Amino acid sequence: AIASARAGWASDAFLGGDLSVDLLAHGSWTRLDYDDVSSAATYRHDLSSLGFESRNSYALAPWMDLGFGLSAAYEAADSTAFEANGKQPDRLSLGAYAEPRLSLAGNRLSLCPALRVDWSDDYAAGLSAMLNAVYRAGDSLKINASGGRSYRAPIFNELYWPFEDYGAWGSYQGNPHLDPELSCSVELSAELSLGTFSLSAESYARWVEDLI
């Protein structure tokens, strides 16, 4: 059984139209019932979540916008299949980001640095940072370069979601001992447009530690 709900509100009428605000609240509940025929046992596994997000943009100058936002979420399990450290697992997580967007050199050059901090009560805080640059050489050539570092804690289901294994109750689909995933990446691409003909090429590299 699955139930979910979302509610949002958005407006760009603040500070004379320079500030736009987008708010979203969401919640979900999932139940998995499983009958183990080998032991005649019945298991029930519930997951519930409640979250809030704020995504905003402020026009600091004709050539610069600032994107920024906050997020918060609470997740909990109520399961007869397992416990984590002697209790039912739950998690509180918070996040914040800032993303200025700059248009320079007569709008030929676009720069977008981004910074995000994520924290949860079961992992240490992690930092993600990215820089993306787009250069338009005339109307035909566009060059894009980006690089950064990202942090991702395991989502709740990756830690605690159980599964059926050949008709018997297995351990977990996820792994409650997962570590946060850290990665670094770079990418370079170019696109050439000549009327109805276009040609593109890209190269990238990515390094990951503790891949989930």
Coordinates of C-alpha atoms in Angstrom, one line a residue:
A1 CA 0.0 0.0 0.0
I2 CA 1.3 3.5 -0.9
A3 CA -0.1 6.9 -0.1
S4 CA 1.5 10.3 -0.9
A5 CA 0.6 13.9 -0.9
R6 CA 2.3 17.1 -2.1
A7 CA 1.3 20.8 -1.7
G8 CA 3.2 23.8 -3.2
W9 CA 3.0 27.5 -3.4
A10 CA 5.0 29.9 -5.5
S11 CA 5.2 33.6 -6.1
D12 CA 7.5 36.1 -7.9
A13 CA 5.8 39.2 -6.5
F14 CA 8.3 40.0 -3.7
L15 CA 10.6 43.0 -3.7
G16 CA 9.1 44.4 -6.9
G17 CA 9.5 41.1 -8.7
D18 CA 13.2 40.6 -7.9
L19 CA 12.5 37.8 -5.4
S20 CA 10.7 34.6 -6.3
V21 CA 9.8 32.0 -3.8
D22 CA 8.8 28.3 -4.4
L23 CA 7.6 26.3 -1.4
L24 CA 6.8 22.6 -1.4
A25 CA 5.6 20.3 1.4
H26 CA 5.4 16.5 0.8
G27 CA 4.6 13.4 2.7
S28 CA 4.4 9.6 2.0
W29 CA 3.6 6.3 3.6
T30 CA 4.4 2.9 2.3
R31 CA 3.4 -0.5 3.7
L32 CA 4.8 -3.9 2.7
D33 CA 3.1 -7.0 4.1
Y34 CA 4.9 -10.4 3.6
D35 CA 3.8 -13.9 4.6
D36 CA 6.7 -16.3 5.1
V37 CA 5.3 -19.7 4.2
S38 CA 8.3 -21.5 5.6
S39 CA 7.7 -20.2 9.2
A40 CA 4.0 -19.2 8.9
A41 CA 5.1 -15.7 10.1
T42 CA 3.6 -12.5 8.8
Y43 CA 5.8 -9.4 8.6
R44 CA 4.7 -5.8 8.3
H45 CA 7.0 -3.0 7.2
D46 CA 5.9 0.6 7.2
L47 CA 8.0 3.6 6.0
S48 CA 6.7 7.2 6.4
S49 CA 8.3 10.5 5.5
L50 CA 7.5 14.2 5.8
G51 CA 9.5 17.0 4.1
F52 CA 9.7 20.6 3.2
E53 CA 11.6 22.5 0.5
S54 CA 12.1 26.1 -0.3
R55 CA 13.6 27.1 -3.7
N56 CA 14.2 30.8 -4.2
S57 CA 15.8 33.2 -6.6
Y58 CA 16.8 36.8 -6.1
A59 CA 17.9 39.2 -8.9
L60 CA 20.9 40.9 -7.4
A61 CA 21.8 42.8 -10.6
P62 CA 20.9 42.7 -14.3
W63 CA 23.8 40.3 -14.8
M64 CA 23.5 38.2 -11.6
D65 CA 20.7 36.1 -10.0
L66 CA 21.2 34.2 -6.7
G67 CA 19.4 30.9 -6.3
F68 CA 19.2 29.6 -2.7
G69 CA 17.1 27.3 -0.7
L70 CA 16.5 25.1 2.3
S71 CA 15.2 21.6 2.8
A72 CA 14.2 19.5 5.8
A73 CA 12.8 15.9 6.1
Y74 CA 11.9 13.4 8.7
E75 CA 11.7 9.6 7.9
A76 CA 10.8 6.7 10.1
A77 CA 10.3 2.9 9.8
D78 CA 7.8 0.8 11.8
S79 CA 8.7 -2.8 11.0
T80 CA 8.2 -6.2 12.5
A81 CA 11.0 -7.5 10.3
F82 CA 14.0 -5.8 11.9
E83 CA 15.4 -3.2 14.3
A84 CA 18.4 -1.0 14.1
N85 CA 20.5 -0.6 17.3
G86 CA 17.6 -2.1 19.3
K87 CA 14.9 0.4 18.0
Q88 CA 13.0 1.3 14.9
P89 CA 15.2 3.6 12.8
D90 CA 14.3 7.2 12.0
R91 CA 16.2 10.1 10.5
L92 CA 16.1 13.9 10.5
S93 CA 17.9 15.6 7.6
L94 CA 18.6 19.2 6.7
G95 CA 20.1 20.9 3.6
A96 CA 20.9 24.4 2.4
Y97 CA 22.3 25.6 -0.9
A98 CA 23.4 28.8 -2.7
E99 CA 23.7 29.0 -6.5
P100 CA 24.7 32.4 -8.0
R101 CA 24.2 32.7 -11.8
L102 CA 26.3 35.3 -13.7
S103 CA 26.0 36.5 -17.3
L104 CA 29.2 38.2 -18.4
A105 CA 30.9 39.5 -21.6
G106 CA 27.6 40.6 -23.2
N107 CA 25.9 37.4 -22.2
R108 CA 28.5 35.3 -24.0
L109 CA 29.9 33.8 -20.8
S110 CA 27.7 32.2 -18.2
L111 CA 29.1 31.2 -14.8
C112 CA 27.2 29.2 -12.2
P113 CA 29.1 28.3 -9.0
A114 CA 27.1 26.2 -6.5
L115 CA 27.5 25.2 -2.9
R116 CA 25.4 22.9 -0.8
V117 CA 25.6 21.5 2.7
D118 CA 23.7 18.4 3.8
W119 CA 23.3 17.1 7.4
S120 CA 21.5 14.2 8.9
D121 CA 21.4 12.9 12.5
D122 CA 23.0 9.6 11.5
Y123 CA 25.9 11.0 9.4
A124 CA 28.3 13.9 9.6
A125 CA 27.6 17.0 7.5
G126 CA 28.8 16.9 3.9
L127 CA 29.7 19.6 1.5
S128 CA 29.0 19.6 -2.3
A129 CA 30.5 22.3 -4.6
M130 CA 30.3 22.8 -8.4
L131 CA 31.3 25.3 -11.0
N132 CA 29.8 25.4 -14.5
A133 CA 30.9 27.7 -17.3
V134 CA 29.3 28.1 -20.7
Y135 CA 30.9 30.2 -23.4
R136 CA 29.1 31.1 -26.7
A137 CA 31.5 32.0 -29.5
G138 CA 29.1 33.7 -31.8
D139 CA 25.9 32.0 -32.8
S140 CA 27.4 28.7 -33.9
L141 CA 29.8 27.5 -31.2
K142 CA 29.0 26.8 -27.6
I143 CA 31.6 25.4 -25.1
N144 CA 30.6 24.0 -21.7
A145 CA 33.0 23.1 -18.9
S146 CA 32.1 22.0 -15.3
G147 CA 33.8 20.4 -12.3
G148 CA 33.0 19.8 -8.7
R149 CA 32.7 17.6 -5.7
S150 CA 29.5 16.0 -4.5
Y151 CA 28.4 14.4 -1.2
R152 CA 25.5 12.0 -0.9
A153 CA 24.3 10.2 2.2
P154 CA 22.4 6.9 1.6
I155 CA 18.7 7.5 1.3
F156 CA 16.5 5.8 3.9
N157 CA 15.4 2.9 1.6
E158 CA 19.0 2.1 0.7
L159 CA 19.6 1.5 4.4
Y160 CA 16.5 -0.2 5.6
W161 CA 14.2 -1.5 2.8
P162 CA 13.7 -5.3 3.2
F163 CA 13.1 -7.7 0.3
E164 CA 11.9 -11.2 -0.6
D165 CA 14.7 -13.7 -1.4
Y166 CA 13.5 -16.8 -3.2
G167 CA 10.2 -16.9 -1.2
A168 CA 11.9 -16.4 2.2
W169 CA 12.5 -13.2 4.1
G170 CA 16.1 -12.0 3.3
S171 CA 18.1 -9.4 5.2
Y172 CA 17.8 -6.0 3.7
Q173 CA 17.6 -4.7 0.2
G174 CA 19.8 -1.9 1.4
N175 CA 22.7 -2.0 3.9
P176 CA 22.4 -0.2 7.2
H177 CA 26.2 0.1 7.3
L178 CA 26.6 2.1 4.2
D179 CA 28.9 5.1 4.2
P180 CA 28.2 8.4 2.5
E181 CA 29.2 8.5 -1.2
L182 CA 31.9 11.1 -2.2
S183 CA 32.7 11.9 -5.8
C184 CA 34.6 14.3 -8.0
S185 CA 33.9 15.0 -11.6
V186 CA 35.0 17.1 -14.6
E187 CA 33.3 17.5 -17.9
L188 CA 34.1 19.4 -21.1
S189 CA 31.8 19.6 -24.2
A190 CA 31.4 21.6 -27.3
E191 CA 28.5 22.1 -29.8
L192 CA 28.8 23.5 -33.3
S193 CA 25.7 24.5 -35.2
L194 CA 25.7 25.3 -38.9
G195 CA 22.2 25.9 -40.1
T196 CA 20.4 22.6 -40.0
F197 CA 23.7 20.7 -39.3
S198 CA 25.0 20.3 -35.8
L199 CA 28.0 18.5 -34.3
S200 CA 28.8 17.9 -30.6
A201 CA 31.5 16.2 -28.6
E202 CA 32.1 15.7 -24.9
S203 CA 34.5 14.2 -22.5
Y204 CA 34.2 13.6 -18.8
A205 CA 35.9 11.9 -15.9
R206 CA 34.4 10.8 -12.5
W207 CA 36.0 9.5 -9.3
V208 CA 33.8 7.9 -6.6
E209 CA 34.6 6.8 -3.1
D210 CA 32.2 4.4 -1.3
L211 CA 29.9 4.0 -4.3
I212 CA 26.3 3.2 -3.2

